[in-house]
Coordinates of C-alpha atoms and ligand atoms in Angstrom, one line a residue:
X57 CA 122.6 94.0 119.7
X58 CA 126.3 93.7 118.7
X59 CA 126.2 90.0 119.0
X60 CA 123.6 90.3 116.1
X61 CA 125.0 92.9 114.2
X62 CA 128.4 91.2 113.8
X63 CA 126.2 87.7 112.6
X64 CA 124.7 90.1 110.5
X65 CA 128.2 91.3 109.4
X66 CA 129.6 87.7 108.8
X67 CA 126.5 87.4 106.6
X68 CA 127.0 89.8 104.6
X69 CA 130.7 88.6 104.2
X70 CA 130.2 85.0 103.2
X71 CA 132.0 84.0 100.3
X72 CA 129.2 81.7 98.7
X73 CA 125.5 81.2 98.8
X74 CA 125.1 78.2 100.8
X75 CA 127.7 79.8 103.7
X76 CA 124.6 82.7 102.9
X77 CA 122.1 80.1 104.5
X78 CA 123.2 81.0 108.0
X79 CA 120.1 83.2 108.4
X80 CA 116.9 81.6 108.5
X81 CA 115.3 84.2 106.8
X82 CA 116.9 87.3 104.8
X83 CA 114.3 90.2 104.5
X84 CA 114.1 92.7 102.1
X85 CA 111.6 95.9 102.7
X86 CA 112.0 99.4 101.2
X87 CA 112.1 102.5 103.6
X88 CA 113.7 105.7 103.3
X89 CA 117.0 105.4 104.5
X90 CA 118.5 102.0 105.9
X91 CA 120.4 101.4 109.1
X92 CA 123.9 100.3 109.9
X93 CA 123.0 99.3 113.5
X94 CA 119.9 96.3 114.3
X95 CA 118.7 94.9 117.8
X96 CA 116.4 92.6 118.1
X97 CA 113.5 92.8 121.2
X98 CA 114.7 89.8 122.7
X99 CA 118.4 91.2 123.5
X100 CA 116.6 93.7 125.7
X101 CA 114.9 91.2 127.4
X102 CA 111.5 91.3 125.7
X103 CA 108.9 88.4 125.8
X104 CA 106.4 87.8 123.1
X105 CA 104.4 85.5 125.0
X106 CA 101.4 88.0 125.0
X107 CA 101.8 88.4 128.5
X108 CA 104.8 89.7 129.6
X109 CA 104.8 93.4 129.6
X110 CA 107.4 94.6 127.3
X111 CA 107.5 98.7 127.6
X112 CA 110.5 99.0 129.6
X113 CA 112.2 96.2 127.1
X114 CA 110.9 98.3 124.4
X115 CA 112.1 102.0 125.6
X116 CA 115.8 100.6 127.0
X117 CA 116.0 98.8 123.2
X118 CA 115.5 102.6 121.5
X119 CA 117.1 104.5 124.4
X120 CA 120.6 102.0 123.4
X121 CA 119.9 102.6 119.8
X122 CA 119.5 105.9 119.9
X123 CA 123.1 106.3 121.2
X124 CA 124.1 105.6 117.3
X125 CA 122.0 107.3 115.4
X126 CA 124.5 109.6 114.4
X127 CA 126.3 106.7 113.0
X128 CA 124.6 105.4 110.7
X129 CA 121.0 105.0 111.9
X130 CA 119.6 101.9 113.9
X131 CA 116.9 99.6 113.7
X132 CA 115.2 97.5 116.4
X133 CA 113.6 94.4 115.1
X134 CA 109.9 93.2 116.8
X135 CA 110.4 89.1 115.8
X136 CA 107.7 86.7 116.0
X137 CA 105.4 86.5 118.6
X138 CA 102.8 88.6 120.4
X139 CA 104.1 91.5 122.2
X140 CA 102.1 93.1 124.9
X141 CA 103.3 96.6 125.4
X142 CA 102.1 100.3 127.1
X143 CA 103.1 103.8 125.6
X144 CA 106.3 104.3 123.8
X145 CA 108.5 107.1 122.5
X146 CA 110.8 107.3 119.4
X147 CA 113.3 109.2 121.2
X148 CA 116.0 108.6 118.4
X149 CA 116.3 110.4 115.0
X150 CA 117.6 107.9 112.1
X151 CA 115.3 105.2 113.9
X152 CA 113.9 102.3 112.1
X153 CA 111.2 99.8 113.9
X154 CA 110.3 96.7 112.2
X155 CA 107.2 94.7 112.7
X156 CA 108.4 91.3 112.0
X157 CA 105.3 89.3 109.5
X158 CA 104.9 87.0 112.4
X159 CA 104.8 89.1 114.9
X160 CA 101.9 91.5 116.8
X161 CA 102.5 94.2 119.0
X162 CA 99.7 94.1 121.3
X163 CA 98.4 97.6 123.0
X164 CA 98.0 97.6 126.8
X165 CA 94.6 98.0 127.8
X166 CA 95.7 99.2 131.5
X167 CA 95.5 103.4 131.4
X168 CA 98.8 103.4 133.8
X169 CA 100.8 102.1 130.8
X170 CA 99.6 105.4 128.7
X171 CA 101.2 108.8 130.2
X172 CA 98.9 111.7 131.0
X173 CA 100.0 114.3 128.2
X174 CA 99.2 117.8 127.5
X175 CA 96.2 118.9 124.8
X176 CA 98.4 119.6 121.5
X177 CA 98.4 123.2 121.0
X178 CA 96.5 123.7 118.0
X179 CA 93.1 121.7 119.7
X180 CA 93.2 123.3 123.1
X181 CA 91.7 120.1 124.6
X182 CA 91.3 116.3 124.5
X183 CA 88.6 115.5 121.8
X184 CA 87.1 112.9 124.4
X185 CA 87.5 115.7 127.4
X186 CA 88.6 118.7 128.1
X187 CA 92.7 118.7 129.5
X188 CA 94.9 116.5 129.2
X189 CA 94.6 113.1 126.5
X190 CA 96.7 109.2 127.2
X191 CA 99.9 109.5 125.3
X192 CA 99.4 107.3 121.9
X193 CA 101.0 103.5 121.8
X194 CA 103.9 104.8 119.3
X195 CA 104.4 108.5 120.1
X196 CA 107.6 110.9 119.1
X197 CA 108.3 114.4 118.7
X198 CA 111.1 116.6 117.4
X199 CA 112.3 113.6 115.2
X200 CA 114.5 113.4 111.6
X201 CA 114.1 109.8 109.5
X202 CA 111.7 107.9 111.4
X203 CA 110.6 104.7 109.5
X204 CA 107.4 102.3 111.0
X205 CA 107.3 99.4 109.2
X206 CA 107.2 95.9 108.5
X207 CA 106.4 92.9 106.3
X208 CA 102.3 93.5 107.0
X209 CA 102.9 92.5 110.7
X210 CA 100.3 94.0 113.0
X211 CA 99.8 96.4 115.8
X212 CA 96.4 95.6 117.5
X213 CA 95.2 98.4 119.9
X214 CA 92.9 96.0 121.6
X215 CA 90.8 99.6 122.0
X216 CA 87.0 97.4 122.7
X217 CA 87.8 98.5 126.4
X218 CA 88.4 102.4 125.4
X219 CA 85.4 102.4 123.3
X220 CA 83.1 101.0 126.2
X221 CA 84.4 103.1 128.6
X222 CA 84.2 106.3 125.9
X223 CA 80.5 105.1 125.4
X224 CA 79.6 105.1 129.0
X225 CA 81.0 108.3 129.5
X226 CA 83.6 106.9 131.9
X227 CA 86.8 108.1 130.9
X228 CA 88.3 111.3 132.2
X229 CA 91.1 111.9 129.5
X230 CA 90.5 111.7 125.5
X231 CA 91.9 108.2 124.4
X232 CA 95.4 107.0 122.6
X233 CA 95.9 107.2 119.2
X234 CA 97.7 104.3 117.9
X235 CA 100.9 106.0 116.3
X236 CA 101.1 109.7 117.0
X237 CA 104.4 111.6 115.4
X238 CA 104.6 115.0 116.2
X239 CA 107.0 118.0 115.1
X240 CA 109.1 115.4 112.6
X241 CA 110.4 115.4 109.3
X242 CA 110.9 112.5 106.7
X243 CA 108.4 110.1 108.6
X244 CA 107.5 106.4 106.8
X245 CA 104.7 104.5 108.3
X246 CA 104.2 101.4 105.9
X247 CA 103.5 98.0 105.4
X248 CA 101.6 97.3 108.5
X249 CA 98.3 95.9 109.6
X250 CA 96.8 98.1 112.1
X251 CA 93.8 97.3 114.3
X252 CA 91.4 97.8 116.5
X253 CA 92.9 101.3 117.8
X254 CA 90.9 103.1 120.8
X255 CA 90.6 106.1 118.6
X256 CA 92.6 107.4 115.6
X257 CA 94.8 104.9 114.3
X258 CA 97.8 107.3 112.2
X259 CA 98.1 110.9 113.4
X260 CA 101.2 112.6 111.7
X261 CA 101.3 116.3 113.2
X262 CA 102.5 118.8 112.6
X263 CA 105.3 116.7 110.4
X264 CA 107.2 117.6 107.1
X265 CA 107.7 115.2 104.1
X266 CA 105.3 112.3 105.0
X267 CA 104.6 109.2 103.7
X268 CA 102.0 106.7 104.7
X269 CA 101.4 103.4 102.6
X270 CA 101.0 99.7 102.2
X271 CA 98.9 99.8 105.4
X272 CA 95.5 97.7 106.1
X273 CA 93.4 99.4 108.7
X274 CA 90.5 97.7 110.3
X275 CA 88.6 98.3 112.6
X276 CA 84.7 97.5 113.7
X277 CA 82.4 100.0 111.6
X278 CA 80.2 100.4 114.8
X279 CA 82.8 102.1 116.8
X280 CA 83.1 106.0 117.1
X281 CA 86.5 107.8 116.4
X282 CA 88.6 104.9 114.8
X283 CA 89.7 107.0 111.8
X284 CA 92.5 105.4 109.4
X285 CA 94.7 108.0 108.5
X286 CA 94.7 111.2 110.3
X287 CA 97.3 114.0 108.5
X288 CA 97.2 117.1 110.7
X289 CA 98.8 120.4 110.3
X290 CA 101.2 118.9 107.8
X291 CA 103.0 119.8 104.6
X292 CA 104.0 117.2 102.0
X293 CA 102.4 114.2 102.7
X294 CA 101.6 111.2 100.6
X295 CA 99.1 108.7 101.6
X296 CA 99.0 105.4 98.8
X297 CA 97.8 102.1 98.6
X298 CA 96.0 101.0 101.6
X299 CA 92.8 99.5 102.4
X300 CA 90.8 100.8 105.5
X301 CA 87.7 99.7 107.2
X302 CA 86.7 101.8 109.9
X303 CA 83.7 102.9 111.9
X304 CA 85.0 106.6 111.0
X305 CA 86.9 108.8 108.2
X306 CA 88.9 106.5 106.5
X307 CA 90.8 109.6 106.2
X308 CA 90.7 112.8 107.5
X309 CA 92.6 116.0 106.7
X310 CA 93.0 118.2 110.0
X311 CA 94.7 121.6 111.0
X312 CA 93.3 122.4 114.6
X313 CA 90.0 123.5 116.0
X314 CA 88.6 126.7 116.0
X315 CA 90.3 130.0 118.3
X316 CA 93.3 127.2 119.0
X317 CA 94.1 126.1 115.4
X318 CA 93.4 129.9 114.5
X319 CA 96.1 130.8 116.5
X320 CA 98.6 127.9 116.1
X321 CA 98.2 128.5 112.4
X322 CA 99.7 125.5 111.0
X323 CA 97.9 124.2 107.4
X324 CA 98.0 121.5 105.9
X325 CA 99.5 121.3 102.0
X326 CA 100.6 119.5 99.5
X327 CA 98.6 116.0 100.2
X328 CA 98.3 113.7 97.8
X329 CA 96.2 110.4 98.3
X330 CA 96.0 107.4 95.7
X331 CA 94.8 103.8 95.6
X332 CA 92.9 104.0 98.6
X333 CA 90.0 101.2 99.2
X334 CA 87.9 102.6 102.0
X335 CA 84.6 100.8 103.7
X336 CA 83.1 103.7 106.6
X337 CA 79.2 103.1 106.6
X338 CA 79.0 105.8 109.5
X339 CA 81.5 108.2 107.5
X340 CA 83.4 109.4 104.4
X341 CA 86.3 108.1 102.4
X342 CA 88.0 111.5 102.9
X343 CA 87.2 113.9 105.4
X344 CA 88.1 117.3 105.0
X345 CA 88.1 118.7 108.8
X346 CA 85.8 119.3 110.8
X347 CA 89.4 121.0 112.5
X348 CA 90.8 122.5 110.1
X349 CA 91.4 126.0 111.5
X350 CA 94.8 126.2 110.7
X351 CA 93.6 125.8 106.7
X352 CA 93.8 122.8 103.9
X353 CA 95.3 123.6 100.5
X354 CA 96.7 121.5 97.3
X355 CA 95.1 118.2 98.6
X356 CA 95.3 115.6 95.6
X357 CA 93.0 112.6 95.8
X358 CA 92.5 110.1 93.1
X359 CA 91.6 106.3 92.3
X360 CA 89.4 105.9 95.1
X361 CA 87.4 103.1 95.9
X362 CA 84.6 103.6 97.9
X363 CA 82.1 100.5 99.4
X364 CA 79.6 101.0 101.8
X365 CA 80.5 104.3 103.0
X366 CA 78.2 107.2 104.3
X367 CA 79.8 109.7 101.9
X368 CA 83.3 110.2 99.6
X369 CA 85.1 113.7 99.8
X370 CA 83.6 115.4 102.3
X371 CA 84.0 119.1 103.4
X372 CA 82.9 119.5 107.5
X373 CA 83.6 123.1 109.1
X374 CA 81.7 125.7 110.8
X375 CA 81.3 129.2 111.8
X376 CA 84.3 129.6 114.4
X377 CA 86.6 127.7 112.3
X378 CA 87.9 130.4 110.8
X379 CA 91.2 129.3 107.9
X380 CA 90.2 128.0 104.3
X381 CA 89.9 124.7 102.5
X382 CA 91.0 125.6 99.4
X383 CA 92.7 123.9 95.7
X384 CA 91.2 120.6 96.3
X385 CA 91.4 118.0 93.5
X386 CA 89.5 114.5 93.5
X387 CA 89.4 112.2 90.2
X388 CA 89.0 108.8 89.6
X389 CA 86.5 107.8 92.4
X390 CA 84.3 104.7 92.2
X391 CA 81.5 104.9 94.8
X392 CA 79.1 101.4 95.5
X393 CA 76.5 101.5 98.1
X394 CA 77.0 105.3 99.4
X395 CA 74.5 107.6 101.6
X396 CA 75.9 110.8 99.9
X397 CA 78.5 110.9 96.9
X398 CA 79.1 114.5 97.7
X399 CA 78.5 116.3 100.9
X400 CA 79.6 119.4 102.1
X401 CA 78.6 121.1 105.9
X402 CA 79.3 124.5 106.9
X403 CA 76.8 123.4 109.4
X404 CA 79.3 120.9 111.9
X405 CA 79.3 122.9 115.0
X406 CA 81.4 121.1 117.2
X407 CA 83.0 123.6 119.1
X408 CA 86.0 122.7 121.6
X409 CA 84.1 125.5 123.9
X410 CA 82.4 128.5 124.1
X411 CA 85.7 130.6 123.3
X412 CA 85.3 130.6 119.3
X413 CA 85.1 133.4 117.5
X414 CA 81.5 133.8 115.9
X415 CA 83.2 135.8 112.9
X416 CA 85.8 133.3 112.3
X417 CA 84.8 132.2 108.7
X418 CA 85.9 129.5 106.8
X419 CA 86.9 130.6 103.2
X420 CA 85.6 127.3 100.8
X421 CA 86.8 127.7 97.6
X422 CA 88.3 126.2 94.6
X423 CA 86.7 122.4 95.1
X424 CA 87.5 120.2 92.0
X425 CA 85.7 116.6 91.6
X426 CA 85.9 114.9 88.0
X427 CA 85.8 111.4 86.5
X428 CA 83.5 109.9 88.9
X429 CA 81.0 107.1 89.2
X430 CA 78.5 105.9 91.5
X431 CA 75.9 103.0 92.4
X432 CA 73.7 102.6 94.6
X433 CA 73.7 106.1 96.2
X434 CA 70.9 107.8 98.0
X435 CA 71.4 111.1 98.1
X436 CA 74.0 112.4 94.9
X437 CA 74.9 116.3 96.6
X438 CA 74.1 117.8 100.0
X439 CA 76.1 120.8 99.6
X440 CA 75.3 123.2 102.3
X441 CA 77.8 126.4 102.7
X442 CA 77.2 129.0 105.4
X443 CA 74.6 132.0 104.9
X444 CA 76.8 134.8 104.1
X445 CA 80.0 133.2 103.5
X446 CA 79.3 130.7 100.4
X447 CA 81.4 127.8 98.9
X448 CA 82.7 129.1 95.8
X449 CA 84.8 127.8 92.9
X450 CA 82.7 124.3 93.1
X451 CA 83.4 122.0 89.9
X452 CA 82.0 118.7 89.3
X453 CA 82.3 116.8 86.0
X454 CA 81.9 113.7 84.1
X455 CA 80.5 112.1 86.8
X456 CA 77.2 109.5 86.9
X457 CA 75.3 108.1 89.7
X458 CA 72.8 105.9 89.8
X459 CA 70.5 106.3 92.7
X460 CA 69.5 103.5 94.9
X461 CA 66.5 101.4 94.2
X462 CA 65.4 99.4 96.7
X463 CA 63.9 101.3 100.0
X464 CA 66.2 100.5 103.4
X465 CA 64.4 100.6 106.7
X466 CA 66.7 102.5 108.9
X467 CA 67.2 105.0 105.5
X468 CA 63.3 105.6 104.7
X469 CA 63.9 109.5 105.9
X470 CA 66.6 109.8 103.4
X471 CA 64.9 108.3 100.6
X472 CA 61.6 110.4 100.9
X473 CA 64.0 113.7 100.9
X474 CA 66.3 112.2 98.0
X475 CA 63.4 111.2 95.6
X476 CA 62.1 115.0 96.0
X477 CA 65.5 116.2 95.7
X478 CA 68.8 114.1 94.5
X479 CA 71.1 117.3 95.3
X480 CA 70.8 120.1 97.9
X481 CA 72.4 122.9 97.8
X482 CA 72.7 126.1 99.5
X483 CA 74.8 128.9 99.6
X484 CA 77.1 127.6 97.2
X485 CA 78.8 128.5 93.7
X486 CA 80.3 126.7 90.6
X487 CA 79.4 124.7 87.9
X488 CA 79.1 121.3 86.3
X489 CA 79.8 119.2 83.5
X490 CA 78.6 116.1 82.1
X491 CA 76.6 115.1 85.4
X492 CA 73.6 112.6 85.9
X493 CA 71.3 113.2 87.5
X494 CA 71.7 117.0 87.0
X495 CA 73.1 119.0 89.6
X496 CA 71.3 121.8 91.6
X497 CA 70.9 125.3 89.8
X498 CA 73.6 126.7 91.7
X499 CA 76.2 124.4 89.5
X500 CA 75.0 125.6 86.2
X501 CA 76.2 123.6 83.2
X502 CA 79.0 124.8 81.9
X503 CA 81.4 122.6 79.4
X504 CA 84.4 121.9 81.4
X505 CA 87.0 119.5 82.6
X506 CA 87.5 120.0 86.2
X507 CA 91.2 120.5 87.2
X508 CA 93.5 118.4 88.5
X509 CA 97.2 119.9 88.7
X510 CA 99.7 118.5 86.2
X511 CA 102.7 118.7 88.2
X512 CA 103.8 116.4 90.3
X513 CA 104.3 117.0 94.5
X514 CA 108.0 116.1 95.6
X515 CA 106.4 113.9 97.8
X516 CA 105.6 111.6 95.3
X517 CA 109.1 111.9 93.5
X518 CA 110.5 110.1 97.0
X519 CA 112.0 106.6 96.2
X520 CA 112.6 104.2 98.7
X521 CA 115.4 102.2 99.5
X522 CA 115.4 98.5 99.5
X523 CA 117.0 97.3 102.9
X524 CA 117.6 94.1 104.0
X525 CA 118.5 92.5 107.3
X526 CA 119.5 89.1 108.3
X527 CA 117.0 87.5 110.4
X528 CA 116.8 84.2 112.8
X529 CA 119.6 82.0 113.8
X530 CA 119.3 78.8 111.7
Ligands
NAG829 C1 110.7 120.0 120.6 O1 111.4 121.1 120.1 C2 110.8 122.3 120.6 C3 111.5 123.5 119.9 O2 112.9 123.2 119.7 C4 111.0 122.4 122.1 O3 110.5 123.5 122.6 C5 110.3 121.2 122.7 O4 110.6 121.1 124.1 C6 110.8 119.9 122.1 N1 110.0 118.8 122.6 C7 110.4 117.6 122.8 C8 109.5 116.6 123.4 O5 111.6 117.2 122.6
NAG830 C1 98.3 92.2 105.5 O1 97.6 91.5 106.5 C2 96.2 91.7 106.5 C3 95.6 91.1 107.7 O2 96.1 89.8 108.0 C4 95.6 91.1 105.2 O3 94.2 91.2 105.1 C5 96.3 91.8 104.0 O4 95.9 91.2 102.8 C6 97.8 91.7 104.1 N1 98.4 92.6 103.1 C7 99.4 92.3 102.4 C8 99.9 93.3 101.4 O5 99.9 91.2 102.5
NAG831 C1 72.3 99.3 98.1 O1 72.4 100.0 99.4 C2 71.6 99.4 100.4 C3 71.9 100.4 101.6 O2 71.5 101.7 101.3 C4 72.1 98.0 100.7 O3 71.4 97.5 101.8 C5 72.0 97.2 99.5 O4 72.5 95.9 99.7 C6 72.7 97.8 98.3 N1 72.5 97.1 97.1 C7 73.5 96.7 96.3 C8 73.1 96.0 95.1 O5 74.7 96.9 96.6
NAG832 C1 85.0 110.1 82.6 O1 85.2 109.3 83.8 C2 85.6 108.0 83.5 C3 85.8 107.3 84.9 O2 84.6 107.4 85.7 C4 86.8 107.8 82.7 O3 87.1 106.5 82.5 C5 86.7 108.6 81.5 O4 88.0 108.6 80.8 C6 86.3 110.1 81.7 N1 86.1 110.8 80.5 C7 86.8 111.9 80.2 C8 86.4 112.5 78.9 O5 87.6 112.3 80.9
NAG833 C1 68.1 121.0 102.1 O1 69.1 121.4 103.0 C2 68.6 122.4 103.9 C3 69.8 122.9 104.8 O2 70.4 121.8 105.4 C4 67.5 121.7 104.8 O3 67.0 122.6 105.7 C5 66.4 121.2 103.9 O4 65.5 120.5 104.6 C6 67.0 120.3 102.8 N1 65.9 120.0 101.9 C7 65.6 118.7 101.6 C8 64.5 118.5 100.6 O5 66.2 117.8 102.0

């Protein structure tokens, strides 16, 4: 580390460009804060031959590092190469880690290297199974200035052996997450590739001042659970540019499952998501829920570009939920090849066990979509509230859909409902504007521009910081 920092030093010192030249490469990235201290893996003894198991290389990097991050932050450098690792934790505040553009950190796919952990509080369980859940690759908890980042270099969760041994019922503890931050403030995950995650691939919880972007998500559209972008139980969060292909929610908002969420009663607010290019044919562009027991409010979503996706915004809770999904503000989304354009189900069930409380309703209210087009869509609403406690405050407008054409095999049942009926709706209130094909009678034309706030979240007012760092001996 020191010998590095002082090259780095010396660097910085040199009296003219070519004396400059001593790094191979200078790198430049923005992130929050920068770092007076850098290590790279290798000083810790790390290997990135794809074999070598680099966790304990990895943890005794951070642990050193995290001895200065009261002076002046530190960053640990992943360089080129392919870095096979298990579970680690961020134990340091002021911590940067940087993904080299060359390099890959490669998930473990032995469950040893992943820590048994407990449920977090606000789920009561494992989604996969009940108790306790594999600690995620990048985990960290209590943490201040946390940046996860690179110049697009990847972290592949090699998860195909996690989904085979979810689908055959074989595994006795709910899978990792990729990166999972909990309890932090002023968190930057950016300028990544991530990949093939066993479940969720970005789970921010419970966090404060958030910001997620520049990040290319992909993995296979068949596989259950592989969500992009999971904000959970937190306040100010920004979520911009990135494209996500995923076999679930490119992104979903989340705040805790029924009588647990209920009672750890954490929302999340202030959210604001732009420039995101999503491609989920088994799920929607934005999920709101299904846990969201600890409430969703002021969540911001616009140009939004949705291909081959089951639906776009999409409301999921239930009886038992309990909370409210409220102030919610979409414009600006371009659907192609879409099951549902809008869908909302007060109908998701999904229980974490028999413990929820049957009068623990969700309040739905205050749901704004405007300046919206679609092709190729089968069904343009299914907006289904919950008998006795409707969706109210429901605004759609300007906003035209062309339904599909063409009949598609595995669709026919969809197709027969949607040429009797384009929306559905059901215990539901609002009203519309400007919308083709005309929306059910419970969203009555009414001339109106849907809102969409005017002020602007801090969140959004955060600049970044250009850093740089001297890289590679010449
Ligand atoms: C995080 O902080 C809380 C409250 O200060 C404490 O109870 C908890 O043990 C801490 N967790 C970790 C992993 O540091
Ligand atoms: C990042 O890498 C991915 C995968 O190699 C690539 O598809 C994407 O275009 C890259 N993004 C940027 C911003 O370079
Ligand atoms: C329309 O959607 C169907 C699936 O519902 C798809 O097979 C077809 O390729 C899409 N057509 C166009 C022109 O995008
Ligand atoms: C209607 O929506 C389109 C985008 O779909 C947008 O370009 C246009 O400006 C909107 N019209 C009004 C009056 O807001
Ligand atoms: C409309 O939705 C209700 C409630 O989900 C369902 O029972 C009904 O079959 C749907 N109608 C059509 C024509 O799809």
């Amino acid at each position: 580390m020191d010998n590095f920092f002082v090259c780095f030093l010396l660097g910085l010192i040199c009296l003219n460009l070519a004396e400059c030249r001593s790094y191979a490469e200078q790198i430049q990235f923005p992130a929050l804060n920068c770092r007076k201290h850098t290590a790279i893996l290798t000083d810790f003894g790390g290997k990135g031959d794809g074999k070598t198991l680099n966790t304990n290389a990895i943890k005794s990097a951070i642990a050193s590092l995290s001895k200065v991050a009261s002076d002046g932050g530190a960053q640990l450098i992943v360089p080129p190469g392919k870095w096979l690792t298990g579970s680690f934790n961020l134990i340091s505040d002021h911590f940067t880690l940087y993904i080299h553009k060359d390099a890959i950190l490669l998930a473990s796919q032995e469950e040893s290297d992943y820590p048994l952990i407990d449920p977090l509080p606000s789920y009561g369980r494992g989604r996969d199974a009940v108790g306790k859940r594999y600690a995620s690759l990048i985990t960290g908890t209590n943490l201040t200035d946390v940046v996860i980042t690179g110049g697009n270099g990847t972290i592949d969760g090699q998860g195909a052996i996690w989904w085979q041994k979810f689908k055959s019922k074989k595994l006795k503890y709910t899978r990792p997450y990729l990166i999972e931050i909990l309890f932090s403030n002023q968190l930057q995950i950016s300028h990544l590739t991530l990949t093939n995650s066993p479940s969720w691939h970005v789970h921010p919880t419970y966090c404060r001042d958030v910001i997620v972007e520049r990040l290319t998500i992909i993995a296979p559209v068949t596989v259950p659970n592989t969500d992009g972008i999971n904000p959970d139980s937190c306040i100010n969060t920004r979520i911009r540019d990135s494209y996500i292909v995923s076999g679930d929610d490119c992104i979903a908002v989340k705040s805790g499952w029924d009588q647990y969420g209920i009672k750890f009663g954490m929302p999340t607010q202030h959210l604001s998501i732009k420039g995101i290019t999503c491609i989920s044919p088994k799920s929607a562009v934005i999920a709101l829920g299904s846990e969201m027991s600890g409430g969703i409010q002021d969540v911001r979503a616009e140009e939004i570009v949705a291909i081959n996706s089951e639906s776009g915004v999409r409301i999921k809770t239930a009886v038992g939920r309990g909370a409210y999904v409220k102030d919610i503000y979409v414009r600006n989304i371009n659907m192609n090849t879409m099951k549902y354009a809008f869908w909302m189900s007060g109908n998701y069930g999904s229980h974490p066990d028999d413990g929820y409380d049957p009068k623990a309703l969700p309040e739905i209210k205050n749901i704004n979509f405007r300046d919206a087009v679609g092709k190729n869509v089968t069904i343009v609403g299914d907006l289904i509230g919950i008998e006795g406690d409707p969706f109210t405050g429901i605004c759609i407008s300007n906003v035209t859909v062309e339904l599909a054409k063409k009949k598609v095999v595995e669709e026919l049942d969809l197709f027969e409902k949607a040429k009797k009926l384009p929306w559905n709706c059901s215990d539901i209130g609002g009203v519309s504007s400007r919308v083709t094909p005309t929306p059910c009678g419970l969203l009555p034309e009414k001339e109106v521009d849907c809102a969409f706030p005017s002020d602007v979240l801090p969140i959004d007012n955060v600049v970044l910081k250009t850093c740089s760092i001297g890289f590679g001996k010449k």
